[in-house]
Amino acid sequence: MLRNFARFENLVVVMAVFCLALLIILPVGSLLASAFWDKSGFTLDFFKEAFSSRSYLMPLVNSLILGAWTGLFSVLIGLPLAWSVARTNMPGKGFVAATAILSYLAPPFLTAIAFVNLFSPNAGILNVLFRDVLGLNFLTFNVFSMAGLVLVTVMHTFPFVFLLARSGLQSVDASLEESAQILGAGKWRTLVSITGPLVAPAILSGTLLAFVNAIALFGSQAIIGLPGRVVTLPTRIYSLFDYPPEYGLASALSLLFILITVTALYLQRSYLAKRSFITLGGKGSRPQLIDLGPWRWVLLAFGVSIFTIAILAPFGTLIAVSLSESWGLDFWRGLTLKHYKFIIFDYDVTQRAIVNSLYLACLAATLAILIGGIVSWIDLRTKVPGRKLMDYAALIPLGLPGIVMAVALIRFWLNMPITLYGTLTILLLAYVGRYIPLAVRSSNSALRQVDPSLEESAQILGAKWRQVMRHITFPLIRPGLFAGWLLVFVPVVQELSASILLFSSQTMTLAVAVYNLYETGYTEPVAALAMINMFIIGLAMWLAHRLGGGFGKV
């Protein structure tokens, strides 16, 4: 029996290594080779051109500027909201937390399209209202600018700071703050001198996530940046695939992306390594809420304003556009459902895109959670040499923007005898490879909560490995696996960065269809398709809530 188990264990390890190599290691290796080798051999010409040409340096500078401003404003929005929810008597805490979650789930490229309908220089409905009707030119806003790009991006990234800072504030041992107040420090001085430094790692982590996500988003940067001539690294890499494609330069710029991410992570670790941030002692207690008096309503108003900018304005606009005969100040005079009819029943491209996205999202989430579960099981339930390296390898895509993952896959599979470019298979590989870290972390967390002694007891009583997994392990980790499945499904449905380089006319996805319709000027059908996208995401979240409650009873 032990010999059979050992054989099975070896087979599982081989399968896991093969999957990680195919999805991550070989494509990334091919990306490195493409950046440093051409037909004549080893070369640095691609990097020399990237660092010497203004057409490549400016996108790098613009990406860094975008990331820096986004990180700053994510802190300025997310941190006060997190403090208000975790440490004050502000009303409406659930509303503010829901705003942050919805802002994160809302696809940034849909928010960008909505803001174009509101604030494009010539036809944006609010600009037309302020300029042509009210004569208030100073209130007009050109969304096709770095300021517009930062605004749209921050609405997606501030939840990183909010969620991590709120968790950090809730974890601080209240006795530390009480000791400071006993020694004469006021509440505000305690906040600045004690609480602030203790939650610094959470704030820094949230800022780093905001920075990395900001520079990696393709859709919003293409929709808002390109018309305003604000070219960034993702949009420049995308342009290199026009005929004839410049694979070497694309690979070199992709490695710059990775270098920026690694540098940011290194600086964060260096900062944290020099300080102690222990927040929980042996006798922790819940912190007292600060009574803000009338100021609590000011903070609530701030939360409502963020909800209005991040959720109500963009998606209210998309709903209005999707129902209007023709978008303009008098849109309400000709409400219609014909754009939904066109998208769902008449236009075969969008029909195919919806089916492709649902098929790919379900399959990618299932494969990712299966591979992630295997990697986690090897890490936590075996003593296979190198198992930690497998876990680290599975986390590599966390530092790879979607467009970089697409470039890596293109370079790898173009050198293979199998033709995958432009097929659903290469999209599936991109999605599974890009989001497998989410599956691994979810599976790892779920499996850690199961005491190995439960499995060992069953084996001692004669249960086979298959029976142990079916009747003990899987029922206990099922809620965690389902959460991981959902964490992969939702971003795959709205994925654009990798899809934009990998799709063909037959493999178009929902996000690509939205982008292409927008590019061709179909304003009202774009809004209708955008709302269908949001309906799918909302339905997935509703099912997660319903099924998650059922799973939680296991």
Coordinates of C-alpha atoms in Angstrom, one line a residue:
M1 CA 0.0 0.0 0.0
L2 CA 2.9 2.4 0.9
R3 CA 4.6 1.5 -2.4
N4 CA 1.4 2.4 -4.3
F5 CA 1.0 5.6 -2.5
A6 CA 4.7 6.5 -3.2
R7 CA 4.1 5.9 -6.9
F8 CA 0.9 8.0 -6.9
E9 CA 2.8 10.8 -5.1
N10 CA 5.6 10.7 -7.7
L11 CA 3.0 10.8 -10.5
V12 CA 1.2 13.8 -8.9
V13 CA 4.6 15.7 -8.5
V14 CA 5.5 15.0 -12.2
M15 CA 2.1 16.3 -13.3
A16 CA 2.4 19.5 -11.2
V17 CA 6.0 20.2 -12.5
F18 CA 4.8 19.7 -16.1
C19 CA 1.9 22.1 -15.6
L20 CA 4.0 24.8 -14.0
A21 CA 6.7 24.5 -16.6
L22 CA 4.1 24.7 -19.5
L23 CA 2.2 27.6 -18.0
I24 CA 4.9 29.7 -16.4
I25 CA 8.5 28.6 -16.5
L26 CA 9.0 27.9 -20.2
P27 CA 7.1 31.0 -21.4
V28 CA 9.0 33.3 -19.1
G29 CA 12.2 31.6 -20.2
S30 CA 11.3 32.2 -23.8
L31 CA 10.6 35.9 -23.0
L32 CA 14.1 36.2 -21.5
A33 CA 15.7 34.5 -24.6
S34 CA 13.8 36.7 -27.0
A35 CA 15.0 39.8 -25.2
F36 CA 18.7 38.8 -25.3
W37 CA 19.0 36.8 -28.5
D38 CA 18.3 37.4 -32.1
K39 CA 19.2 35.6 -35.3
S40 CA 22.9 36.5 -34.9
G41 CA 23.1 35.4 -31.2
F42 CA 23.4 37.2 -27.9
T43 CA 22.6 40.9 -28.1
L44 CA 21.7 43.9 -26.0
D45 CA 20.4 45.9 -29.0
F46 CA 16.8 45.7 -27.9
F47 CA 17.6 47.2 -24.6
K48 CA 19.8 49.9 -26.1
E49 CA 16.9 50.9 -28.4
A50 CA 14.4 50.8 -25.5
F51 CA 16.6 53.2 -23.4
S52 CA 17.8 55.5 -26.2
S53 CA 14.6 56.1 -28.1
R54 CA 12.2 58.8 -26.8
S55 CA 9.3 56.7 -28.2
Y56 CA 10.1 54.0 -25.6
L57 CA 11.5 56.2 -22.8
M58 CA 8.4 58.4 -22.6
P59 CA 6.0 55.4 -22.1
L60 CA 8.3 54.2 -19.3
V61 CA 8.2 57.6 -17.7
N62 CA 4.4 57.9 -18.1
S63 CA 3.9 54.5 -16.5
L64 CA 6.0 55.5 -13.5
I65 CA 4.1 58.8 -13.2
L66 CA 0.8 57.1 -13.4
G67 CA 1.8 54.5 -10.8
A68 CA 3.2 57.1 -8.4
W69 CA 0.1 59.4 -8.6
T70 CA -2.2 56.4 -8.4
G71 CA -0.4 55.0 -5.3
L72 CA -0.6 58.5 -3.6
F73 CA -4.3 59.0 -4.2
S74 CA -5.1 55.4 -3.3
V75 CA -3.6 56.2 0.1
L76 CA -5.4 59.6 0.4
I77 CA -8.7 57.9 -0.3
G78 CA -8.3 54.3 1.1
L79 CA -6.6 55.2 4.4
P80 CA -9.1 57.7 5.7
L81 CA -12.0 55.4 4.8
A82 CA -10.3 52.4 6.4
W83 CA -9.7 54.4 9.6
S84 CA -13.3 55.6 9.6
V85 CA -14.6 52.1 9.3
A86 CA -12.2 50.4 11.8
R87 CA -11.7 53.1 14.4
T88 CA -14.5 55.6 14.6
N89 CA -18.3 55.8 15.2
M90 CA -19.0 56.9 11.6
P91 CA -22.4 55.6 10.4
G92 CA -22.7 53.6 7.2
K93 CA -19.6 51.4 7.6
G94 CA -21.1 48.6 5.7
F95 CA -21.9 51.0 2.8
V96 CA -18.3 52.2 2.7
A97 CA -16.9 48.7 2.8
A98 CA -19.3 47.6 0.0
T99 CA -18.2 50.7 -2.1
A100 CA -14.6 49.5 -1.8
I101 CA -15.4 46.0 -2.9
L102 CA -17.6 47.1 -5.8
S103 CA -14.9 49.5 -6.9
Y104 CA -12.4 46.7 -7.1
L105 CA -14.7 44.3 -8.9
A106 CA -15.7 46.9 -11.5
P107 CA -13.6 46.4 -14.7
P108 CA -11.4 49.6 -15.1
F109 CA -11.9 49.7 -18.9
L110 CA -15.7 49.9 -18.4
T111 CA -15.2 52.8 -15.9
A112 CA -13.0 54.5 -18.5
I113 CA -15.7 54.2 -21.2
A114 CA -18.2 55.7 -18.9
F115 CA -16.0 58.6 -18.1
V116 CA -15.4 59.2 -21.8
N117 CA -19.2 59.5 -22.2
L118 CA -19.2 62.0 -19.4
F119 CA -16.0 64.0 -19.9
S120 CA -14.7 63.7 -23.5
P121 CA -13.7 67.2 -24.6
N122 CA -16.3 67.6 -27.4
A123 CA -19.2 65.2 -26.8
G124 CA -19.0 64.4 -23.1
I125 CA -22.4 65.1 -21.7
L126 CA -21.3 66.9 -18.6
N127 CA -18.8 69.0 -20.6
V128 CA -21.6 69.9 -23.1
L129 CA -23.8 70.8 -20.1
F130 CA -21.2 73.0 -18.4
R131 CA -19.8 74.6 -21.6
D132 CA -22.8 75.0 -24.0
V133 CA -25.8 75.2 -21.7
L134 CA -24.6 76.8 -18.5
G135 CA -21.6 78.7 -19.9
L136 CA -19.3 77.4 -17.1
N137 CA -16.2 76.6 -19.1
F138 CA -14.0 76.4 -16.0
L139 CA -16.0 73.3 -14.8
T140 CA -15.2 71.3 -18.0
F141 CA -12.7 68.4 -17.7
N142 CA -10.7 66.7 -20.4
V143 CA -10.6 63.0 -19.5
F144 CA -8.1 62.3 -22.3
S145 CA -5.1 63.4 -20.1
M146 CA -2.9 62.0 -17.4
A147 CA -5.3 63.5 -14.8
G148 CA -8.2 61.6 -16.3
L149 CA -6.2 58.4 -16.5
V150 CA -5.2 58.8 -12.8
L151 CA -8.8 59.4 -11.8
V152 CA -10.1 56.3 -13.5
T153 CA -7.3 54.1 -12.3
V154 CA -7.5 55.3 -8.6
M155 CA -11.2 54.3 -8.5
H156 CA -10.0 50.7 -9.1
T157 CA -6.9 50.7 -6.9
F158 CA -7.9 52.5 -3.7
P159 CA -9.6 49.3 -2.4
F160 CA -6.2 47.7 -2.0
V161 CA -5.2 50.3 0.6
F162 CA -8.6 50.3 2.2
L163 CA -8.9 46.5 2.7
L164 CA -5.3 46.0 3.9
A165 CA -5.3 49.1 6.1
R166 CA -8.6 48.2 7.7
S167 CA -7.4 44.8 8.5
G168 CA -4.2 46.2 10.0
L169 CA -6.1 48.7 12.1
Q170 CA -8.4 46.0 13.4
S171 CA -5.4 43.8 14.4
V172 CA -3.5 46.4 16.5
D173 CA -3.4 45.5 20.2
A174 CA -5.5 48.2 21.9
S175 CA -3.3 47.9 25.0
L176 CA -0.5 49.6 23.2
E177 CA -2.7 52.7 22.5
E178 CA -4.1 52.6 26.0
S179 CA -0.6 52.7 27.5
A180 CA 0.3 55.7 25.4
Q181 CA -2.8 57.5 26.5
I182 CA -2.1 56.7 30.2
L183 CA 1.3 58.3 29.7
G184 CA -0.4 61.5 28.6
A185 CA -0.6 61.2 24.8
G186 CA -3.9 62.4 23.3
K187 CA -5.9 60.3 20.8
W188 CA -4.6 62.1 17.8
R189 CA -0.9 61.8 18.9
T190 CA -1.5 58.2 19.7
L191 CA -2.9 57.7 16.2
V192 CA 0.2 59.3 14.6
S193 CA 2.9 58.0 16.9
I194 CA 1.6 54.5 17.8
T195 CA -1.1 53.3 15.5
G196 CA 0.2 54.7 12.2
P197 CA 3.7 53.1 12.4
L198 CA 2.2 49.8 13.4
V199 CA -0.1 49.6 10.4
A200 CA 2.6 51.0 8.1
P201 CA 3.3 47.5 6.5
A202 CA -0.4 47.2 5.5
I203 CA -0.5 50.7 4.1
L204 CA 2.8 50.1 2.2
S205 CA 1.6 46.8 0.8
G206 CA -1.7 48.3 -0.4
T207 CA 0.2 51.2 -2.0
L208 CA 2.5 48.7 -3.7
L209 CA -0.4 46.7 -5.0
A210 CA -2.1 49.9 -6.3
F211 CA 1.2 51.0 -8.0
V212 CA 1.7 47.6 -9.7
N213 CA -1.9 47.3 -10.8
A214 CA -2.0 50.9 -12.1
I215 CA 1.0 50.5 -14.5
A216 CA -0.3 47.1 -15.7
L217 CA -3.9 48.0 -16.8
F218 CA -4.2 48.0 -20.6
G219 CA -7.8 48.9 -21.2
S220 CA -8.1 52.2 -19.4
Q221 CA -4.7 53.3 -20.6
A222 CA -5.7 52.6 -24.2
I223 CA -9.2 54.2 -24.0
I224 CA -8.1 57.3 -22.1
G225 CA -4.4 57.6 -22.7
L226 CA -4.0 57.1 -26.4
P227 CA -6.5 59.8 -27.5
G228 CA -4.6 62.2 -25.2
R229 CA -1.2 61.0 -26.5
V230 CA -0.4 59.7 -23.1
V231 CA 1.4 56.5 -24.2
T232 CA 2.4 54.0 -21.5
L233 CA 4.3 50.7 -21.5
P234 CA 1.3 48.4 -22.0
T235 CA 0.0 50.5 -25.0
R236 CA 3.5 50.8 -26.5
I237 CA 4.0 47.0 -26.2
Y238 CA 0.6 46.5 -27.9
S239 CA 1.7 48.8 -30.8
L240 CA 4.8 46.6 -31.4
F241 CA 2.6 43.8 -32.6
D242 CA 1.4 45.8 -35.6
Y243 CA 2.8 44.3 -38.8
P244 CA 5.7 43.6 -38.9
P245 CA 5.8 42.6 -35.2
E246 CA 8.9 43.5 -33.2
Y247 CA 9.1 40.6 -30.8
G248 CA 12.5 41.4 -29.4
L249 CA 11.6 45.0 -28.4
A250 CA 8.3 43.8 -27.0
S251 CA 10.2 41.2 -24.9
A252 CA 12.7 43.8 -23.7
L253 CA 9.9 46.3 -22.6
S254 CA 8.1 43.4 -20.9
L255 CA 11.3 42.7 -18.9
L256 CA 11.3 46.3 -17.9
F257 CA 7.8 45.8 -16.5
I258 CA 9.1 42.9 -14.4
L259 CA 12.1 44.9 -13.3
I260 CA 9.8 47.7 -12.0
T261 CA 7.7 45.2 -10.1
V262 CA 10.7 43.4 -8.5
T263 CA 12.3 46.7 -7.6
A264 CA 9.1 47.9 -5.8
L265 CA 8.9 44.6 -3.9
Y266 CA 12.6 44.8 -2.9
L267 CA 12.2 48.4 -1.6
Q268 CA 9.2 47.3 0.4
R269 CA 11.0 44.3 1.9
S270 CA 14.1 46.5 2.7
Y271 CA 12.0 49.0 4.5
L272 CA 10.1 46.4 6.5
A273 CA 13.2 44.4 7.4
K274 CA 14.7 47.3 9.3
R275 CA 11.7 47.8 11.6
S276 CA 9.5 45.8 14.0
F277 CA 5.8 45.9 13.4
I278 CA 4.4 43.4 15.9
T279 CA 0.8 44.4 16.5
L280 CA -0.7 41.6 18.6
G281 CA 0.4 40.9 22.1
G282 CA -0.6 38.1 24.4
K283 CA -3.4 40.1 26.0
G284 CA -4.9 41.8 23.1
S285 CA -8.2 43.8 23.4
R286 CA -10.5 45.5 21.0
P287 CA -9.7 49.2 20.5
Q288 CA -12.2 51.8 21.6
L289 CA -14.0 53.6 18.8
I290 CA -13.2 57.3 18.5
D291 CA -16.2 59.6 18.9
L292 CA -16.0 62.1 16.0
G293 CA -19.0 64.1 16.9
P294 CA -20.4 66.0 13.9
W295 CA -17.3 65.1 11.9
R296 CA -18.6 61.6 11.5
W297 CA -21.1 62.9 9.0
V298 CA -18.2 64.6 7.0
L299 CA -16.4 61.3 6.7
L300 CA -19.7 59.6 5.6
A301 CA -20.1 62.3 3.0
F302 CA -16.6 61.6 1.8
G303 CA -17.5 57.9 1.5
V304 CA -20.7 58.8 -0.4
S305 CA -18.7 61.0 -2.8
I306 CA -16.3 58.1 -3.6
F307 CA -19.3 55.9 -4.2
T308 CA -20.7 58.4 -6.6
I309 CA -17.5 58.8 -8.5
A310 CA -16.5 55.1 -8.5
I311 CA -19.9 53.4 -8.9
L312 CA -22.9 55.5 -9.3
A313 CA -21.7 58.0 -12.0
P314 CA -19.9 55.5 -14.3
F315 CA -22.5 52.7 -14.2
G316 CA -25.4 55.0 -14.0
T317 CA -24.0 56.5 -17.2
L318 CA -23.5 53.1 -18.9
I319 CA -27.1 52.2 -18.1
A320 CA -28.4 55.5 -19.4
V321 CA -26.3 55.2 -22.6
S322 CA -27.4 51.6 -23.2
L323 CA -31.1 52.5 -23.0
S324 CA -30.8 55.7 -25.1
E325 CA -31.6 55.9 -28.8
S326 CA -28.8 58.4 -29.2
W327 CA -26.5 59.6 -26.4
G328 CA -26.9 63.3 -25.6
L329 CA -28.4 65.8 -23.2
D330 CA -31.9 64.7 -24.2
F331 CA -31.2 61.0 -24.1
W332 CA -34.2 60.4 -21.9
R333 CA -36.6 61.3 -24.8
G334 CA -35.9 58.1 -26.7
L335 CA -35.4 55.2 -24.4
T336 CA -35.1 51.8 -26.0
L337 CA -33.9 48.2 -25.5
K338 CA -32.8 47.7 -29.1
H339 CA -29.1 47.9 -28.3
Y340 CA -29.5 44.9 -25.9
K341 CA -31.5 43.1 -28.7
F342 CA -28.7 43.9 -31.1
I343 CA -26.0 42.6 -28.8
I344 CA -27.7 39.5 -27.6
F345 CA -29.7 38.3 -30.6
D346 CA -28.5 40.1 -33.8
Y347 CA -24.8 40.5 -33.7
D348 CA -23.0 37.1 -33.9
V349 CA -19.6 38.6 -32.8
T350 CA -20.9 39.5 -29.4
Q351 CA -22.8 36.2 -29.1
R352 CA -19.6 34.3 -29.8
A353 CA -17.7 36.5 -27.4
I354 CA -20.1 35.9 -24.5
V355 CA -20.0 32.2 -25.0
N356 CA -16.2 32.2 -25.3
S357 CA -15.8 34.2 -22.1
L358 CA -18.1 32.0 -20.1
Y359 CA -16.5 28.8 -21.4
L360 CA -13.0 30.0 -20.8
A361 CA -13.7 31.5 -17.4
C362 CA -15.3 28.2 -16.1
L363 CA -12.6 26.0 -17.6
A364 CA -9.7 28.3 -16.5
A365 CA -11.1 28.6 -12.9
T366 CA -11.5 24.8 -12.7
L367 CA -8.0 24.0 -14.1
A368 CA -6.4 26.7 -12.0
I369 CA -8.0 25.4 -8.7
L370 CA -7.1 21.8 -9.7
I371 CA -3.5 22.6 -10.3
G372 CA -3.4 25.0 -7.3
G373 CA -4.8 22.2 -5.1
I374 CA -2.2 19.7 -6.3
V375 CA 0.7 22.2 -5.7
S376 CA -0.6 23.0 -2.2
W377 CA -1.1 19.4 -1.3
I378 CA 2.5 18.6 -2.4
D379 CA 3.7 21.6 -0.4
L380 CA 1.8 20.8 2.8
R381 CA 1.3 17.0 2.8
T382 CA 4.5 15.6 1.3
K383 CA 8.2 15.8 1.9
V384 CA 9.2 15.9 -1.8
P385 CA 12.5 17.8 -2.3
G386 CA 12.0 21.1 -4.0
R387 CA 8.3 21.4 -3.1
K388 CA 8.9 25.0 -1.8
L389 CA 10.3 25.9 -5.2
M390 CA 7.1 24.7 -6.9
D391 CA 5.1 27.0 -4.6
Y392 CA 7.4 29.9 -5.4
A393 CA 7.2 29.2 -9.2
A394 CA 3.4 29.2 -9.0
L395 CA 3.6 32.8 -7.5
I396 CA 5.7 34.2 -10.4
P397 CA 2.7 35.5 -12.4
L398 CA 1.8 37.9 -9.5
G399 CA 4.6 40.1 -10.9
L400 CA 3.7 39.6 -14.5
P401 CA 1.1 42.1 -16.1
G402 CA -1.4 40.4 -18.4
I403 CA 0.2 41.9 -21.5
V404 CA 3.7 40.6 -20.4
M405 CA 2.1 37.1 -20.0
A406 CA 0.7 37.3 -23.5
V407 CA 4.1 38.3 -25.0
A408 CA 5.7 35.4 -23.1
L409 CA 3.2 32.9 -24.5
I410 CA 3.5 34.2 -28.0
R411 CA 7.3 33.9 -28.0
F412 CA 7.1 30.4 -26.6
W413 CA 4.4 28.9 -28.8
L414 CA 5.7 30.5 -32.0
N415 CA 8.8 28.4 -31.6
M416 CA 6.8 25.2 -31.1
P417 CA 5.6 22.9 -33.8
I418 CA 2.0 23.2 -32.5
T419 CA 0.1 26.2 -33.7
L420 CA -1.8 27.7 -30.8
Y421 CA -1.7 31.4 -31.6
G422 CA -5.3 32.7 -32.1
T423 CA -6.9 29.7 -30.6
L424 CA -9.0 29.3 -27.4
T425 CA -6.3 27.1 -26.1
I426 CA -3.7 29.8 -25.9
L427 CA -6.2 32.1 -24.2
L428 CA -6.9 29.3 -21.7
L429 CA -3.2 28.9 -21.0
A430 CA -2.8 32.6 -20.5
Y431 CA -5.7 32.8 -18.0
V432 CA -4.7 29.7 -16.0
G433 CA -1.0 30.8 -15.9
R434 CA -1.8 34.4 -15.0
Y435 CA -4.3 33.6 -12.2
I436 CA -2.9 30.4 -10.8
P437 CA -1.4 32.3 -7.8
L438 CA -4.9 33.0 -6.6
A439 CA -5.8 29.4 -6.8
V440 CA -2.6 28.2 -5.0
R441 CA -3.1 30.7 -2.2
S442 CA -6.7 29.8 -1.7
S443 CA -6.0 26.1 -1.8
N444 CA -3.0 26.5 0.5
S445 CA -5.0 28.5 3.0
A446 CA -7.9 25.9 3.0
L447 CA -5.6 22.9 3.4
R448 CA -3.6 24.5 6.3
Q449 CA -6.9 24.6 8.3
V450 CA -7.3 20.8 8.0
D451 CA -5.4 18.9 10.7
P452 CA -3.3 16.2 9.0
S453 CA -4.1 13.9 12.0
L454 CA -7.6 13.5 10.6
E455 CA -6.3 12.1 7.3
E456 CA -3.7 9.9 9.1
S457 CA -6.4 8.4 11.4
A458 CA -8.5 7.4 8.4
Q459 CA -5.4 5.8 6.8
I460 CA -4.6 3.9 10.0
L461 CA -8.2 2.5 9.9
G462 CA -7.6 1.2 6.4
A463 CA -9.0 3.9 4.2
K464 CA -7.3 4.3 0.8
W465 CA -5.9 7.7 -0.3
R466 CA -8.9 8.2 -2.6
Q467 CA -11.4 7.5 0.2
V468 CA -9.5 9.9 2.5
M469 CA -9.6 12.7 -0.1
R470 CA -13.3 12.1 -1.0
H471 CA -14.8 11.7 2.5
I472 CA -12.5 13.9 4.7
T473 CA -10.1 16.3 3.0
F474 CA -12.2 17.5 0.1
P475 CA -15.4 18.2 2.1
L476 CA -13.4 20.2 4.6
I477 CA -11.5 22.3 2.0
R478 CA -14.4 22.7 -0.4
P479 CA -15.4 26.3 0.8
G480 CA -11.8 27.4 0.3
L481 CA -11.6 25.8 -3.2
F482 CA -14.9 27.4 -4.2
A483 CA -13.6 30.8 -3.1
G484 CA -10.4 30.2 -5.1
W485 CA -12.5 29.2 -8.1
L486 CA -14.5 32.4 -7.9
L487 CA -11.3 34.5 -7.5
V488 CA -10.2 33.1 -10.8
F489 CA -13.6 33.2 -12.6
V490 CA -14.4 36.9 -12.0
P491 CA -11.1 38.4 -13.4
V492 CA -11.1 36.0 -16.4
V493 CA -14.5 37.3 -17.5
Q494 CA -13.2 40.8 -17.6
E495 CA -9.6 40.1 -18.7
L496 CA -8.4 42.4 -21.5
S497 CA -4.6 42.9 -21.1
A498 CA -3.6 39.4 -22.3
S499 CA -6.6 38.7 -24.5
I500 CA -6.0 41.8 -26.7
L501 CA -2.8 40.2 -28.1
L502 CA -4.0 36.6 -28.2
F503 CA -7.5 36.6 -29.7
S504 CA -8.7 36.0 -33.3
S505 CA -12.0 36.7 -34.9
Q506 CA -13.3 33.3 -33.8
T507 CA -11.9 33.5 -30.2
M508 CA -12.9 37.0 -29.3
T509 CA -13.8 37.4 -25.6
L510 CA -16.3 39.7 -23.9
A511 CA -13.7 42.3 -22.9
V512 CA -12.1 42.4 -26.3
A513 CA -15.6 42.7 -27.9
V514 CA -16.3 45.7 -25.7
Y515 CA -13.0 47.3 -26.6
N516 CA -13.4 46.7 -30.3
L517 CA -16.9 48.0 -30.4
Y518 CA -15.7 51.1 -28.6
E519 CA -12.9 51.6 -31.1
T520 CA -15.4 51.5 -34.0
G521 CA -17.6 54.1 -32.4
Y522 CA -20.7 52.0 -31.4
T523 CA -21.3 54.0 -28.3
E524 CA -24.8 52.7 -27.3
P525 CA -24.1 49.0 -28.1
V526 CA -20.8 49.2 -26.1
A527 CA -22.7 50.3 -23.0
A528 CA -25.2 47.5 -23.5
L529 CA -22.5 44.9 -23.7
A530 CA -20.7 46.5 -20.7
M531 CA -23.8 46.0 -18.6
I532 CA -24.1 42.4 -19.8
N533 CA -20.5 42.0 -18.6
M534 CA -21.4 43.4 -15.2
F535 CA -24.5 41.2 -15.0
I536 CA -22.3 38.1 -15.5
I537 CA -19.9 39.3 -12.7
G538 CA -22.8 40.2 -10.4
L539 CA -24.5 36.8 -11.0
A540 CA -21.2 35.0 -10.2
M541 CA -21.0 37.0 -6.9
W542 CA -24.6 36.2 -6.1
L543 CA -24.1 32.5 -6.7
A544 CA -20.9 32.6 -4.6
H545 CA -22.9 34.1 -1.8
R546 CA -25.6 31.5 -2.0
L547 CA -23.4 28.5 -2.6
G548 CA -20.7 29.7 -0.2
G549 CA -23.3 29.8 2.6
G550 CA -24.1 26.2 1.8
F551 CA -20.5 25.1 1.7
G552 CA -19.8 26.8 4.9
K553 CA -22.1 24.3 6.7
V554 CA -20.0 21.3 5.7

